[in-house]
JSON list of C-alpha atoms in Angstrom, two decimals:
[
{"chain": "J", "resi": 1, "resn": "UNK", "atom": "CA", "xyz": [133.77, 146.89, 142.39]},
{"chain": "J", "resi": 2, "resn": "UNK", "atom": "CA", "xyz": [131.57, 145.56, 145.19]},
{"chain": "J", "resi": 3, "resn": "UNK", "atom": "CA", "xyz": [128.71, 143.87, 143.95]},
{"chain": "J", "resi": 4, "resn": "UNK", "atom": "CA", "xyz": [125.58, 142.46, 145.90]},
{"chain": "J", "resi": 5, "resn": "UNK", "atom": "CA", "xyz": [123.29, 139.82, 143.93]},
{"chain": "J", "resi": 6, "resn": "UNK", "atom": "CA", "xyz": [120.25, 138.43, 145.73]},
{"chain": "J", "resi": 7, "resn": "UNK", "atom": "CA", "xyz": [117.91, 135.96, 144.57]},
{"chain": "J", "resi": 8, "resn": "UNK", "atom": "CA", "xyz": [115.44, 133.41, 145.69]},
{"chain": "J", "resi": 9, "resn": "UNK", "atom": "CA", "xyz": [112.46, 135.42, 146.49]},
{"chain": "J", "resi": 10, "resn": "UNK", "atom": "CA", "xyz": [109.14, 134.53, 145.60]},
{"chain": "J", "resi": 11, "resn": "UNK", "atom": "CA", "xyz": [105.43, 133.95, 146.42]},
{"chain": "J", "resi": 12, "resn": "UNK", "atom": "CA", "xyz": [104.84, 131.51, 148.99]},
{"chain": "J", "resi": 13, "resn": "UNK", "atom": "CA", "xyz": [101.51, 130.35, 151.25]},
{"chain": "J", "resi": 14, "resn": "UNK", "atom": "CA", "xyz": [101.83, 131.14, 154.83]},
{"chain": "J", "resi": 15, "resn": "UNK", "atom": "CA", "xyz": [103.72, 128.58, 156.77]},
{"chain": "J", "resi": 16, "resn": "UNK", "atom": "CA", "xyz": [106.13, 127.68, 153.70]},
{"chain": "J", "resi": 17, "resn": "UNK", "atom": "CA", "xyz": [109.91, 128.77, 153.82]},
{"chain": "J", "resi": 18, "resn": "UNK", "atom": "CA", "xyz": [112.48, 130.10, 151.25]},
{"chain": "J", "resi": 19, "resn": "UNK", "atom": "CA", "xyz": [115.85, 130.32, 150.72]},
{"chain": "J", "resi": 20, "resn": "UNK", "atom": "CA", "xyz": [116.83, 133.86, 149.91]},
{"chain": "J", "resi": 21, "resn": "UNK", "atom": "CA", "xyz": [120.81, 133.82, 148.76]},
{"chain": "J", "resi": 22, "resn": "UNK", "atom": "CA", "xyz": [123.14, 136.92, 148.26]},
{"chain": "J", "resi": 23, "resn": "UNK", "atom": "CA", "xyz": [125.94, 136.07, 146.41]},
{"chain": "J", "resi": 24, "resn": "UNK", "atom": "CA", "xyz": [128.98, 138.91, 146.80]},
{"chain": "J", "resi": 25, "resn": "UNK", "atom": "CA", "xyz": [132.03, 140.41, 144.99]},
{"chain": "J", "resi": 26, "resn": "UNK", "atom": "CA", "xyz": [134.61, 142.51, 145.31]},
{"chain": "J", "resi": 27, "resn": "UNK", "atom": "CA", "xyz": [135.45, 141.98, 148.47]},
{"chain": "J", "resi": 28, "resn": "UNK", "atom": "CA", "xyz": [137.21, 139.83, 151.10]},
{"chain": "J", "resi": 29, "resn": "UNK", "atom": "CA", "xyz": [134.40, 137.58, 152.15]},
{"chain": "J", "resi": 30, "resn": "UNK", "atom": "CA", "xyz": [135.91, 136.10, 155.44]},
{"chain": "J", "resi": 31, "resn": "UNK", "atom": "CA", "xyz": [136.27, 139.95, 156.61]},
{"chain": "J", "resi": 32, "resn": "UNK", "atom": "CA", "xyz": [133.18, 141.31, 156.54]},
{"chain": "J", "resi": 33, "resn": "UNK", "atom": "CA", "xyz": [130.11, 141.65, 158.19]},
{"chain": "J", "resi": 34, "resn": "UNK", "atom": "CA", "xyz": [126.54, 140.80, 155.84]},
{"chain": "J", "resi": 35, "resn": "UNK", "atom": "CA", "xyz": [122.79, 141.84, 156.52]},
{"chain": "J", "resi": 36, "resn": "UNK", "atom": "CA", "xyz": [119.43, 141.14, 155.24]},
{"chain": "J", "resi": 37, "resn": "UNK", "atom": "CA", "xyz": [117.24, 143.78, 155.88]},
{"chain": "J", "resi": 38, "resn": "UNK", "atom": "CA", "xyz": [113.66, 144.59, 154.87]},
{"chain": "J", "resi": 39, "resn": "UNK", "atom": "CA", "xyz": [111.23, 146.74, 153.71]},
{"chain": "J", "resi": 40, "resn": "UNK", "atom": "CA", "xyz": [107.48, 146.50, 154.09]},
{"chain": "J", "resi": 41, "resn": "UNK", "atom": "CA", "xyz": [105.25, 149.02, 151.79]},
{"chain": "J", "resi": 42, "resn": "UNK", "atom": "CA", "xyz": [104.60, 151.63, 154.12]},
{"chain": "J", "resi": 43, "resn": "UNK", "atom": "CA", "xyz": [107.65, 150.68, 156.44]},
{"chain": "J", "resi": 44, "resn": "UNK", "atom": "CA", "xyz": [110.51, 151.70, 157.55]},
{"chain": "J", "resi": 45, "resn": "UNK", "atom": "CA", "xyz": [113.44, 149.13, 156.48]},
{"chain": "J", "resi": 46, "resn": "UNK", "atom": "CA", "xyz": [114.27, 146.74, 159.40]},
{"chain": "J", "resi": 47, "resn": "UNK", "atom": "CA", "xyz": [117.13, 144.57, 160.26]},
{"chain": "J", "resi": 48, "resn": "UNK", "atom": "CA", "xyz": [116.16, 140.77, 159.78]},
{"chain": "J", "resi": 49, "resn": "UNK", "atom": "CA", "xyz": [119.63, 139.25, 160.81]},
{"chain": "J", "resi": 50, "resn": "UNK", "atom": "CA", "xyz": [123.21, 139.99, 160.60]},
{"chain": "J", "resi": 51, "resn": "UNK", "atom": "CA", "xyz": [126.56, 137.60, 160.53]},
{"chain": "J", "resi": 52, "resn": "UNK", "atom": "CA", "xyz": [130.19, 138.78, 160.93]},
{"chain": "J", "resi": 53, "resn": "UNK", "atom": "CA", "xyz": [132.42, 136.02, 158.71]},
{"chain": "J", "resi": 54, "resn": "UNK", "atom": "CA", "xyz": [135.34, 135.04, 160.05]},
{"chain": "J", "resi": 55, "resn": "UNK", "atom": "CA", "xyz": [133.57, 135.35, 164.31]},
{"chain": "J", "resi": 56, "resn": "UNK", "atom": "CA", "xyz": [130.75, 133.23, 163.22]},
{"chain": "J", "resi": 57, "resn": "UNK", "atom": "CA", "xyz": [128.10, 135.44, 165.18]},
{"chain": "J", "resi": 58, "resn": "UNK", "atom": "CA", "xyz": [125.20, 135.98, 163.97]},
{"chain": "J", "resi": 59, "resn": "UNK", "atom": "CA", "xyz": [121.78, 138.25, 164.66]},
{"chain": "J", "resi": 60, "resn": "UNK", "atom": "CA", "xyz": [118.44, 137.81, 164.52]},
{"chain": "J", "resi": 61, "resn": "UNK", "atom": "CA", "xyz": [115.39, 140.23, 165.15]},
{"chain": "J", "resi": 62, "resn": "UNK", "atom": "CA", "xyz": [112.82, 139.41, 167.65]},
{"chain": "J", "resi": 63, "resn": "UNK", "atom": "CA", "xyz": [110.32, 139.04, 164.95]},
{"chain": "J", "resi": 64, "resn": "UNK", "atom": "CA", "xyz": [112.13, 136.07, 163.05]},
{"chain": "J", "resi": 65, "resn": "UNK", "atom": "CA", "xyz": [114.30, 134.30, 165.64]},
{"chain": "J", "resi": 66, "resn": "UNK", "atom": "CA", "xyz": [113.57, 130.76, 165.86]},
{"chain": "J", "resi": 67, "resn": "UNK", "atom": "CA", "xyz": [112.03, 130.73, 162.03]},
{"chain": "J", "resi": 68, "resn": "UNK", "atom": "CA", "xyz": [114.71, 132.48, 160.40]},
{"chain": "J", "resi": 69, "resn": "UNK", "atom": "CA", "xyz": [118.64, 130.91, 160.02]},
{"chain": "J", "resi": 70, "resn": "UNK", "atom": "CA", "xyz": [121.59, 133.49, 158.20]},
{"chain": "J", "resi": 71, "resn": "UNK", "atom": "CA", "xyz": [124.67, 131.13, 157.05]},
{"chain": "J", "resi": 72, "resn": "UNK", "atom": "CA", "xyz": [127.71, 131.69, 154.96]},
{"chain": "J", "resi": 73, "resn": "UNK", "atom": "CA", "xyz": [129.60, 129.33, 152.33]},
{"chain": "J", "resi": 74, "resn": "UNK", "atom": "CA", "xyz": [133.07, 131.03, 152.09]},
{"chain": "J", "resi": 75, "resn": "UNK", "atom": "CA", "xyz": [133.41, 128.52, 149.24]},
{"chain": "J", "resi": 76, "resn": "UNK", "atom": "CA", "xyz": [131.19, 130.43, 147.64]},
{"chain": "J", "resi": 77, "resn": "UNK", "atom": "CA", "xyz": [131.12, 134.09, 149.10]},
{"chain": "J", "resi": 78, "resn": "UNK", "atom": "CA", "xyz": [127.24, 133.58, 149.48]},
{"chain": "J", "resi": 79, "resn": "UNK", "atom": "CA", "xyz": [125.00, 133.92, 152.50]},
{"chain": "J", "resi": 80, "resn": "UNK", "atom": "CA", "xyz": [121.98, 132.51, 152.88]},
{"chain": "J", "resi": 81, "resn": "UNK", "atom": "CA", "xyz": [118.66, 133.17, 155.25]},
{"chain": "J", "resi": 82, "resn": "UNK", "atom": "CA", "xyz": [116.56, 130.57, 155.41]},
{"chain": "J", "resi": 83, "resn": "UNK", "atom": "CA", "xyz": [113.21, 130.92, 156.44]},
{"chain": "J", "resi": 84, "resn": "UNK", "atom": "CA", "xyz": [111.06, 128.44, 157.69]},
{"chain": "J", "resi": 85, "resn": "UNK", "atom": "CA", "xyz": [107.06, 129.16, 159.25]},
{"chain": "J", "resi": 86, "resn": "UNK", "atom": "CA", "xyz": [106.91, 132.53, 157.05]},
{"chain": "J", "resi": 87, "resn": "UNK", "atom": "CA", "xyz": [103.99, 134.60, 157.75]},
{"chain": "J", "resi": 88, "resn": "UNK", "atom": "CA", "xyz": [101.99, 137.10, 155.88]},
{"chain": "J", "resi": 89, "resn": "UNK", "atom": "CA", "xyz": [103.82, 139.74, 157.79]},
{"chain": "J", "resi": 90, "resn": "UNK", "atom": "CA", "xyz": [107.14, 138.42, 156.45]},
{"chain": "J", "resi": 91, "resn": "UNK", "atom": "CA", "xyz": [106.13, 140.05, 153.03]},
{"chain": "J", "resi": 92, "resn": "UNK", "atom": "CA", "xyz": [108.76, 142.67, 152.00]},
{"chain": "J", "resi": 93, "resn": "UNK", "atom": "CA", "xyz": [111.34, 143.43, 150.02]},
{"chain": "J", "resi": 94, "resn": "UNK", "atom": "CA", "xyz": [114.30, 141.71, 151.26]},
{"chain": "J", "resi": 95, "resn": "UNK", "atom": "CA", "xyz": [117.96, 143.15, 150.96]},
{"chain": "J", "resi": 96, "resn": "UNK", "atom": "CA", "xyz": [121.27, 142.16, 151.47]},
{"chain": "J", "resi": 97, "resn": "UNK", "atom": "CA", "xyz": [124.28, 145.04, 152.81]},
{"chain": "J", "resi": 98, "resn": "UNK", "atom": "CA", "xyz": [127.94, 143.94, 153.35]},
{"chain": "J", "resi": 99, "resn": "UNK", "atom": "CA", "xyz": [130.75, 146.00, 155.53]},
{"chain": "J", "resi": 100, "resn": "UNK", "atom": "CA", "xyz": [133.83, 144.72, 153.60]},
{"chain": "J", "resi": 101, "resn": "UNK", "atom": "CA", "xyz": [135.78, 145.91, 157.07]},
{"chain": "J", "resi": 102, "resn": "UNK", "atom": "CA", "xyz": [133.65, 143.59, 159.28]},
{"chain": "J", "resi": 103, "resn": "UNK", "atom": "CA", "xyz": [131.78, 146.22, 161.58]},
{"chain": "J", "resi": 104, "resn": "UNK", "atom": "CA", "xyz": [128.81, 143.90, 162.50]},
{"chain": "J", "resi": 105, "resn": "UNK", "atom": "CA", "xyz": [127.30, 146.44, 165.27]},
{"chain": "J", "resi": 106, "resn": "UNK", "atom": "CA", "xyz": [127.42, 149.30, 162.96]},
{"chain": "J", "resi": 107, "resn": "UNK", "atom": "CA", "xyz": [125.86, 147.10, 160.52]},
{"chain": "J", "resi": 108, "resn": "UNK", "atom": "CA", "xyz": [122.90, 145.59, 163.01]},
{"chain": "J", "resi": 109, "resn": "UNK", "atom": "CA", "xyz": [122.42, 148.69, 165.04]},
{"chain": "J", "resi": 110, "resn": "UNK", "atom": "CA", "xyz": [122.36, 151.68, 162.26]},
{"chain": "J", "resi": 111, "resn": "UNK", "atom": "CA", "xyz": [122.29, 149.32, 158.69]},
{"chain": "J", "resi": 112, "resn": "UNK", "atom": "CA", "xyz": [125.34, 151.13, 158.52]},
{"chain": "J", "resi": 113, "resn": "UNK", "atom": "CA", "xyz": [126.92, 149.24, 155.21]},
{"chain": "J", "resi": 114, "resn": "UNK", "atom": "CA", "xyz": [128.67, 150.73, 152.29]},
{"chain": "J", "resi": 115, "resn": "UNK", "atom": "CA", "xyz": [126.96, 147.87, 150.08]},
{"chain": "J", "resi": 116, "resn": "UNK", "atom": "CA", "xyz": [123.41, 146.87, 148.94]},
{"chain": "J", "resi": 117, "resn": "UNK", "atom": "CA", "xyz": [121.65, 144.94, 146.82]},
{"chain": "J", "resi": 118, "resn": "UNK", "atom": "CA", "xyz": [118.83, 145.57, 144.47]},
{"chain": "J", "resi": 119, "resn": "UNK", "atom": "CA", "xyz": [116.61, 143.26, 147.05]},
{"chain": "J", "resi": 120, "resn": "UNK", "atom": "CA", "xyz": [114.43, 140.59, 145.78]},
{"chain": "J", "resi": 121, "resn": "UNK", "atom": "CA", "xyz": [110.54, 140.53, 146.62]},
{"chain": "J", "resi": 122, "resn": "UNK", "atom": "CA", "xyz": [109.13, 137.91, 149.23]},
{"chain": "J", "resi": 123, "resn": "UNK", "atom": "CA", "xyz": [105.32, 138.01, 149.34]},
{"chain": "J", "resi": 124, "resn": "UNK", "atom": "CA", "xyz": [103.55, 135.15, 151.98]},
{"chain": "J", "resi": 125, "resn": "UNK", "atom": "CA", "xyz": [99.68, 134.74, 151.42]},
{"chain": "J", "resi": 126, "resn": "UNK", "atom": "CA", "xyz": [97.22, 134.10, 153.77]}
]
């Protein structure tokens, strides 16, 4: 069974930084392609960034690029987004998908993945 576990959101002033972690299961880690997406009240869900495993590319959206940074730990079948300068408009719920067969575009383009988390909440005050 595939299983998604995110953690590390929180409340945080604007211009402070998390470190949101999605820790996977069920799959082979170094194949697969891993998301973080979000989801504004109100919003449509948006990609945030994307990384395929074993390629070592990685994503970002305009909005986040240059604040934001996805990494993996095969060690530890976790990725990571860091996110650094956060903004009030960062708040959402933040989710992680995995595509155990590694299909990165399908993942960016349509958040085409087989596997999601239950998201954890990131809210940034003004």
């Amino acid at each position: 069974e595939v299983q998604l576990v995110e953690s590390g959101g929180g409340l945080v002033q604007a211009g402070g930084s998390l470190r949101l972690s999605c820790t996977t299961s069920g799959f082979t880690f170094g194949a697969g392609a891993i998301g973080w997406f979000r989801q504004a009240p109100g919003k449509e869900r948006e990609a945030v960034a994307a990384i395929h495993i074993r390629d070592d590319v990685t994503y970002y959206s305009n909005s986040v690029r240059g604040r934001f940074t996805m990494s993996a730990d095969r060690a530890k079948n976790t990725v990571y987004l860091q996110m650094y300068g956060l903004k009030v408009e960062d708040t959402a719920v933040y989710y992680c998908a995995a595509d155990h067969r590694g299909f990165l575009l399908n993942l960016w383009q349509k958040q085409g993945a087989p596997y999601w988390g239950q998201g954890t909440q990131v809210t940034v005050s003004a």
